[in-house]
Coordinates of C-alpha atoms in Angstrom, one line a residue:
X453 CA -21.9 -132.0 64.6
X454 CA -25.5 -133.0 64.9
X455 CA -27.2 -132.7 68.2
X456 CA -27.5 -136.5 68.4
X457 CA -23.8 -137.0 68.1
X458 CA -22.4 -139.3 70.7
X459 CA -19.4 -137.1 71.2
X460 CA -21.4 -134.1 72.5
X461 CA -20.6 -133.4 76.1
X462 CA -23.5 -133.7 78.4
X463 CA -24.5 -130.4 80.1
X464 CA -24.2 -130.5 83.9
X465 CA -27.3 -129.5 85.9
X466 CA -27.1 -126.3 87.9
X467 CA -25.4 -126.7 91.2
X468 CA -27.6 -126.8 94.2
X469 CA -27.1 -124.5 97.1
X470 CA -27.0 -126.4 100.4
X471 CA -28.7 -124.6 103.2
X472 CA -27.6 -125.2 106.7
X473 CA -30.5 -124.8 109.2
X474 CA -29.8 -122.0 111.7
X475 CA -31.1 -121.6 115.2
X476 CA -34.7 -120.7 115.7
X477 CA -35.5 -117.0 115.7
X478 CA -36.7 -117.1 119.3
X479 CA -33.6 -118.9 120.6
X480 CA -30.6 -116.7 121.3
X481 CA -27.3 -117.9 119.8
X482 CA -24.4 -118.6 122.2
X483 CA -22.7 -115.4 121.2
X484 CA -25.7 -113.3 122.1
X485 CA -26.8 -115.2 125.2
X486 CA -26.0 -113.3 128.5
X487 CA -22.6 -114.5 129.7
X488 CA -23.6 -114.3 133.3
X489 CA -26.6 -116.6 132.9
X490 CA -24.6 -119.1 130.9
X491 CA -21.8 -119.1 133.5
X492 CA -24.2 -119.7 136.4
X493 CA -26.0 -122.4 134.5
X494 CA -22.8 -124.3 133.7
X495 CA -21.5 -123.8 137.2
X496 CA -24.8 -125.2 138.6
X497 CA -24.7 -128.2 136.3
X498 CA -21.1 -129.0 137.3
X499 CA -22.1 -129.5 140.9
X500 CA -22.9 -132.9 142.2
X501 CA -26.6 -133.7 142.7
X502 CA -26.2 -133.6 146.5
X503 CA -24.7 -130.1 146.2
X504 CA -27.5 -129.0 143.9
X505 CA -30.1 -130.2 146.5
X506 CA -28.3 -128.2 149.2
X507 CA -28.3 -125.0 147.0
X508 CA -32.0 -125.4 146.3
X509 CA -32.6 -125.6 150.0
X510 CA -30.5 -122.5 150.6
X511 CA -32.4 -120.5 147.9
X512 CA -35.8 -121.6 149.3
X513 CA -34.8 -120.5 152.9
X514 CA -33.5 -117.2 151.5
X515 CA -36.8 -116.6 149.7
X516 CA -38.6 -117.3 153.0
X517 CA -36.4 -114.7 154.9
X518 CA -36.9 -112.1 152.2
X519 CA -40.7 -112.6 152.3
X520 CA -40.5 -112.2 156.1
X521 CA -38.6 -109.0 155.6
X522 CA -41.1 -107.7 153.1
X523 CA -44.1 -108.4 155.4
X524 CA -42.2 -107.0 158.4
X525 CA -41.7 -103.7 156.6
X526 CA -45.5 -103.4 156.2
X527 CA -46.6 -104.7 159.6
X528 CA -44.0 -103.0 161.8
X529 CA -43.5 -99.6 160.2
X530 CA -41.6 -97.1 162.4
X531 CA -44.5 -94.6 161.8
X532 CA -47.7 -96.3 162.8
X533 CA -49.7 -93.9 160.7
X534 CA -47.6 -94.6 157.6
X535 CA -49.5 -95.4 154.3
X536 CA -46.4 -96.7 152.6
X537 CA -43.9 -99.3 153.7
X538 CA -40.2 -98.4 153.9
X539 CA -37.8 -99.6 151.1
X540 CA -37.2 -103.3 150.7
X541 CA -33.7 -103.1 152.2
X542 CA -34.6 -100.8 155.1
X543 CA -35.3 -103.6 157.6
X544 CA -31.8 -104.9 157.0
X545 CA -30.1 -101.7 158.0
X546 CA -29.8 -102.4 161.7
X547 CA -27.3 -102.3 164.5
X548 CA -23.8 -103.5 163.3
X549 CA -24.6 -102.7 159.7
X550 CA -24.1 -99.0 160.3
X551 CA -20.6 -99.6 161.6
X552 CA -19.7 -101.6 158.5
X553 CA -21.2 -99.0 156.3
X554 CA -19.5 -96.0 157.9
X555 CA -16.1 -97.8 157.7
X556 CA -16.7 -98.7 154.0
X557 CA -17.7 -95.1 153.3
X558 CA -15.3 -93.0 155.4
X559 CA -12.7 -95.3 156.8
X560 CA -11.9 -95.8 160.5
X561 CA -10.8 -92.3 161.5
X562 CA -12.5 -89.8 159.2
X563 CA -11.3 -86.2 159.6
X564 CA -8.9 -87.1 162.4
X565 CA -11.8 -88.3 164.6
X566 CA -11.3 -91.2 167.0
X567 CA -11.9 -92.6 170.4
X568 CA -10.6 -89.4 172.0
X569 CA -13.8 -87.5 171.0
X570 CA -17.2 -87.6 172.7
X571 CA -19.8 -89.8 171.2
X572 CA -17.3 -92.0 169.3
X573 CA -19.0 -95.1 167.8
X574 CA -16.1 -97.5 168.5
X575 CA -15.9 -98.7 164.9
X576 CA -12.4 -99.9 165.3
X577 CA -13.8 -102.9 167.1
X578 CA -14.8 -104.3 163.7
X579 CA -12.2 -105.9 161.6
X580 CA -11.7 -104.5 158.0
X581 CA -12.5 -107.6 155.9
X582 CA -16.2 -107.1 155.4
X583 CA -16.1 -103.3 155.0
X584 CA -13.4 -103.7 152.3
X585 CA -15.4 -106.2 150.4
X586 CA -18.5 -104.0 150.8
X587 CA -16.7 -101.0 149.3
X588 CA -15.4 -103.2 146.4
X589 CA -18.9 -104.5 145.6
X590 CA -20.4 -101.0 145.9
X591 CA -18.3 -100.0 142.8
X592 CA -20.6 -102.3 140.8
X593 CA -23.8 -102.2 142.9
X594 CA -24.8 -98.6 143.6
X595 CA -27.0 -99.3 146.6
X596 CA -25.0 -100.0 149.8
X597 CA -27.6 -102.2 151.5
X598 CA -28.1 -104.2 148.2
X599 CA -24.3 -104.6 148.0
X600 CA -24.2 -106.0 151.6
X601 CA -27.1 -108.3 150.8
X602 CA -25.4 -109.6 147.7
X603 CA -22.2 -110.3 149.6
X604 CA -24.1 -112.3 152.2
X605 CA -26.2 -114.2 149.5
X606 CA -23.1 -115.4 147.6
X607 CA -21.0 -116.0 150.6
X608 CA -23.9 -117.9 152.3
X609 CA -24.2 -120.2 149.3
X610 CA -20.5 -121.0 149.4
X611 CA -20.7 -121.6 153.2
X612 CA -23.6 -124.0 153.1
X613 CA -22.0 -126.0 150.3
X614 CA -18.8 -126.3 152.3
X615 CA -20.8 -127.3 155.4
X616 CA -22.6 -130.1 153.5
X617 CA -19.3 -131.4 152.2
X618 CA -17.8 -131.5 155.7
X619 CA -20.8 -133.5 156.9
X620 CA -20.5 -135.9 154.0
X621 CA -16.8 -136.3 154.7
X622 CA -17.5 -137.7 158.2
X623 CA -21.0 -139.3 157.8
X624 CA -21.6 -142.2 155.4
X625 CA -25.3 -141.5 154.7
X626 CA -26.1 -139.9 151.4
X627 CA -28.3 -137.2 152.8
X628 CA -25.9 -136.2 155.6
X629 CA -24.9 -132.9 153.9
X630 CA -28.5 -131.9 153.2
X631 CA -29.5 -132.7 156.8
X632 CA -26.6 -130.6 158.3
X633 CA -27.6 -127.7 155.9
X634 CA -31.2 -127.9 157.0
X635 CA -30.4 -127.6 160.7
X636 CA -28.0 -124.7 159.9
X637 CA -30.3 -122.7 157.7
X638 CA -33.3 -123.1 160.1
X639 CA -31.4 -122.2 163.2
X640 CA -32.9 -119.4 165.2
X641 CA -30.3 -116.8 164.2
X642 CA -30.0 -117.8 160.5
X643 CA -31.5 -114.4 159.7
X644 CA -28.0 -112.9 160.2
X645 CA -26.8 -115.0 157.2
X646 CA -29.0 -112.8 155.0
X647 CA -28.1 -109.5 156.6
X648 CA -25.1 -107.3 155.7
X649 CA -23.2 -108.8 158.6
X650 CA -19.9 -110.8 158.8
X651 CA -21.2 -114.3 159.5
X652 CA -21.8 -115.4 156.0
X653 CA -18.5 -114.0 154.6
X654 CA -16.6 -115.5 157.5
X655 CA -18.1 -118.9 157.0
X656 CA -17.5 -118.8 153.3
X657 CA -13.8 -118.6 154.1
X658 CA -13.6 -120.6 157.3
X659 CA -15.6 -123.7 156.3
X660 CA -13.6 -124.3 153.0
X661 CA -10.4 -123.7 155.0
X662 CA -11.5 -126.5 157.4
X663 CA -12.4 -128.7 154.5
X664 CA -9.0 -128.1 152.9
X665 CA -7.4 -129.0 156.2
X666 CA -9.3 -132.3 156.4
X667 CA -7.8 -133.1 153.0
X668 CA -4.4 -132.1 154.3
X669 CA -4.1 -129.2 151.8
X670 CA -2.3 -126.9 154.3
X671 CA -1.4 -124.0 151.9
X672 CA -5.0 -123.6 150.9
X673 CA -6.3 -124.0 154.4
X674 CA -3.8 -121.4 155.7
X675 CA -4.6 -118.8 153.0
X676 CA -8.4 -119.1 153.5
X677 CA -7.9 -118.9 157.3
X678 CA -5.8 -115.8 156.8
X679 CA -8.6 -114.2 154.8
X680 CA -11.1 -115.3 157.5
X681 CA -9.1 -113.4 160.2
X682 CA -9.5 -110.2 158.3
X683 CA -13.3 -110.6 158.8
X684 CA -13.6 -111.7 162.4
X685 CA -11.2 -112.3 165.3
X686 CA -12.8 -115.8 165.4
X687 CA -10.4 -116.6 162.6
X688 CA -7.7 -116.9 165.2
X689 CA -9.7 -119.6 166.9
X690 CA -9.9 -121.4 163.6
X691 CA -6.1 -121.0 163.2
X692 CA -5.6 -122.7 166.6
X693 CA -7.8 -125.6 165.6
X694 CA -5.9 -126.0 162.3
X695 CA -2.6 -126.1 164.3
X696 CA -4.0 -128.8 166.6
X697 CA -5.3 -130.8 163.5
X698 CA -1.8 -130.4 161.9
X699 CA -0.1 -131.9 165.0
X700 CA -2.6 -134.7 165.2
X701 CA -2.2 -135.7 161.6
X702 CA 1.6 -135.0 161.1
X703 CA 3.3 -138.2 160.0
X704 CA 5.9 -137.6 157.4
X705 CA 8.8 -135.0 156.8
X706 CA 6.9 -133.6 153.8
X707 CA 4.0 -132.9 156.2
X708 CA 6.1 -131.0 158.7
X709 CA 7.6 -128.9 155.9
X710 CA 4.2 -127.3 155.6
X711 CA 4.2 -126.1 159.2
X712 CA 5.3 -122.5 158.3
X713 CA 2.0 -122.0 156.5
X714 CA 0.2 -122.1 159.8
X715 CA 1.7 -118.8 160.8
X716 CA 0.0 -116.9 157.9
X717 CA -3.4 -116.4 159.7
X718 CA -1.7 -114.2 162.4
X719 CA -0.6 -111.7 159.8
X720 CA -3.9 -109.8 159.3
X721 CA -4.6 -109.1 163.0
X722 CA -1.0 -108.0 163.4
X723 CA -1.3 -105.6 160.5
X724 CA -4.6 -104.3 161.7
X725 CA -3.2 -103.7 165.2
X726 CA -0.2 -101.9 163.7
X727 CA -2.6 -99.7 161.7
X728 CA -4.6 -98.9 164.8
X729 CA -1.4 -98.2 166.8
X730 CA -0.3 -95.6 164.2
X731 CA -3.6 -93.7 164.6
X732 CA -4.4 -94.2 168.3
X733 CA -1.1 -95.2 169.9
X734 CA -2.8 -98.3 171.2
X735 CA -1.9 -101.8 169.8
X736 CA -5.1 -103.2 171.3
X737 CA -7.4 -100.4 170.2
X738 CA -9.9 -102.9 168.7
X739 CA -10.2 -104.8 172.0
X740 CA -10.6 -101.6 174.1
X741 CA -13.3 -100.4 171.7
X742 CA -15.2 -103.6 172.4
X743 CA -14.8 -102.9 176.1
X744 CA -16.1 -99.4 175.8
X745 CA -19.0 -100.1 173.5
X746 CA -20.2 -103.7 174.5
X747 CA -18.9 -104.3 178.0
X748 CA -16.4 -106.9 176.8
X749 CA -13.9 -106.2 179.5
X750 CA -12.5 -109.3 181.2
X751 CA -14.5 -111.0 184.0
X752 CA -14.3 -114.4 185.5
X753 CA -16.6 -116.9 183.9
X754 CA -18.7 -117.3 187.0
X755 CA -19.1 -113.5 187.3
X756 CA -20.3 -113.3 183.7
X757 CA -22.8 -116.1 184.3
X758 CA -24.1 -114.3 187.5
X759 CA -24.4 -110.9 185.7
X760 CA -26.3 -112.5 182.8
X761 CA -28.5 -114.5 185.2
X762 CA -29.4 -111.3 187.0
X763 CA -30.2 -109.6 183.7
X764 CA -32.4 -112.6 182.7
X765 CA -34.3 -113.2 185.9
X766 CA -33.6 -110.3 188.3
X767 CA -36.2 -108.0 186.8
X768 CA -33.5 -105.4 186.3
X769 CA -33.9 -105.2 182.5
X770 CA -36.8 -104.7 180.1
X771 CA -38.6 -107.8 179.0
X772 CA -36.9 -107.8 175.6
X773 CA -33.4 -107.7 177.1
X774 CA -34.4 -110.2 179.8
X775 CA -35.6 -112.7 177.1
X776 CA -32.3 -112.3 175.2
X777 CA -30.3 -112.8 178.3
X778 CA -32.2 -116.1 178.9
X779 CA -31.3 -117.1 175.3
X780 CA -27.7 -116.2 176.0
X781 CA -27.7 -118.5 179.1
X782 CA -29.3 -121.4 177.2
X783 CA -26.9 -121.1 174.3
X784 CA -23.9 -121.1 176.6
X785 CA -25.1 -124.4 178.1
X786 CA -25.4 -125.8 174.6
X787 CA -21.9 -124.7 173.8
X788 CA -20.5 -126.2 177.0
X789 CA -22.3 -129.5 176.2
X790 CA -21.0 -129.5 172.7
X791 CA -17.4 -128.9 173.8
X792 CA -17.7 -131.7 176.3
X793 CA -19.0 -134.1 173.7
X794 CA -16.1 -133.2 171.3
X795 CA -13.6 -133.9 174.1
X796 CA -15.2 -137.2 174.8
X797 CA -15.0 -138.1 171.1
X798 CA -11.4 -137.0 171.1
X799 CA -12.1 -134.5 168.3
X800 CA -9.4 -132.2 169.7
X801 CA -9.3 -129.6 166.9
X802 CA -13.0 -128.9 167.0
X803 CA -13.0 -128.9 170.8
X804 CA -10.3 -126.2 170.7
X805 CA -12.3 -124.1 168.3
X806 CA -15.5 -124.3 170.4
X807 CA -13.6 -123.9 173.7
X808 CA -11.8 -120.7 172.6
X809 CA -15.1 -119.3 171.3
X810 CA -16.8 -120.0 174.6
X811 CA -13.9 -118.5 176.6
X812 CA -14.0 -115.3 174.5
X813 CA -17.8 -115.0 174.8
X814 CA -18.1 -116.1 178.4
X815 CA -15.6 -113.8 180.0
X816 CA -17.3 -110.4 179.4
X817 CA -19.3 -108.5 181.9
X818 CA -22.3 -110.4 180.7
X819 CA -23.0 -112.7 177.7
X820 CA -23.5 -111.0 174.4
X821 CA -24.2 -112.4 170.9
X822 CA -23.7 -116.1 171.9
X823 CA -26.8 -117.2 169.9
X824 CA -25.4 -115.5 166.8
X825 CA -22.1 -117.2 167.4
X826 CA -23.7 -120.6 167.0
X827 CA -23.8 -120.0 163.3
X828 CA -20.0 -120.4 163.4
X829 CA -20.1 -123.7 165.3
X830 CA -20.0 -126.1 162.4
X831 CA -19.5 -129.2 164.7
X832 CA -23.0 -128.3 166.2
X833 CA -24.7 -128.7 162.8
X834 CA -22.8 -131.8 161.7
X835 CA -23.4 -133.3 165.1
X836 CA -27.1 -132.7 164.9
X837 CA -27.1 -134.2 161.5
X838 CA -25.4 -137.4 162.8
X839 CA -27.8 -137.6 165.7
X840 CA -30.9 -137.2 163.5
X841 CA -29.7 -139.9 161.2
X842 CA -29.6 -142.3 164.1
X843 CA -32.9 -141.1 165.5
X844 CA -35.5 -139.9 163.0
X845 CA -37.5 -138.0 165.7
X846 CA -34.7 -135.6 166.3
X847 CA -35.2 -133.8 163.0
X848 CA -39.0 -133.4 163.6
X849 CA -38.3 -132.1 167.2
X850 CA -35.7 -129.7 165.9
X851 CA -38.0 -128.3 163.2
X852 CA -40.9 -127.9 165.6
X853 CA -38.8 -125.9 168.0
X854 CA -36.4 -124.0 165.7
X855 CA -38.9 -122.9 163.0
X856 CA -41.0 -120.6 165.3
X857 CA -37.9 -119.4 167.1
X858 CA -36.3 -118.5 163.8
X859 CA -39.5 -116.5 162.9
X860 CA -39.4 -114.7 166.2
X861 CA -35.7 -113.8 165.9
X862 CA -36.2 -112.7 162.3
X863 CA -39.2 -110.4 163.0
X864 CA -37.5 -108.8 166.1
X865 CA -34.3 -108.1 164.1
X866 CA -36.0 -106.9 161.0
X867 CA -38.5 -104.7 162.9
X868 CA -35.7 -103.0 164.8
X869 CA -36.8 -104.5 168.1
X870 CA -33.7 -106.7 168.6
X871 CA -32.5 -106.5 172.1
X872 CA -29.3 -108.5 172.0

């Protein structure tokens, strides 16, 4: 057959190899990208724009506090002749931190020691929630102070988001949540939200619990409040507020069937008291430790006011303690005014929470740690946000007063000169 024969089959051209463009060499594939970074990025993008603004505000204020801590370590070294500053986390290891650390490391009664020995540190006054979390995080983070700072950083972010959502739930303005978060994060004692203390962890449980209660999700509210009571006794005040809110909102039989959930927050304090009783023979050992170490034995409210007034203006204390006593008195007046306003507005659950807090703080020998306690008063921050939205000058006045006070409180705490 000739080559020109029409019956010859035409030869096919060689098959082409189709190339699929791959990712650029300088871009990591999804399989090799760090899982943690991808998770955080996706979590951040899933938040609403208002929540992202609040988180950016939170991170900016954290950076400001960390910068203050770094500068304080150089300016206020314990040794005035030092040529090198202490470690970055050294300024955060102050006061209550040592109690949490010792509990996390050794437990409550190491080697059979306890309140029956001389020089006992009264560590049983501190509830076990934060030391337990600290010990758990330490299994991943080798540095104890870094583990404490990480707990407060994450918990503080959760708390500020919950506070912003509570504000947006009650206030119609779009920037209500950001405004409440601003007042909260620039409050004078906001430094404690960054320290290895219980405030941030407590709020990370208490504020979502209150948000769940506002949405009538009682099982979630009860579980979160139960966890909050492992951190601070203030969780019982929150449980009382939830009970009042339940009674105010109860309308249907299905609602009342959720009533047993409200007994759950009492379980951790009962278990902790039972644990202390087995080691000390005292069901109220945590309360008696507070009395021994911090003069929290019961006194009539007017006696506590008089003793604090004498410490503030009677020239019986050093200037640092006198100034802190003055701050205690001022904050007590703020709390009483807040409670009165809540009662006037018939916000019974919040009034119960603030009222119980004031009663616990205002019936000791003298006032102690009331400025710190304002961090737990979420109606104060939402109320300031509402007030500032009605009057634009309130925000400016607050920032002018609170910003320098926050700096003073932060420096005195981080330098070890805290007197309250």
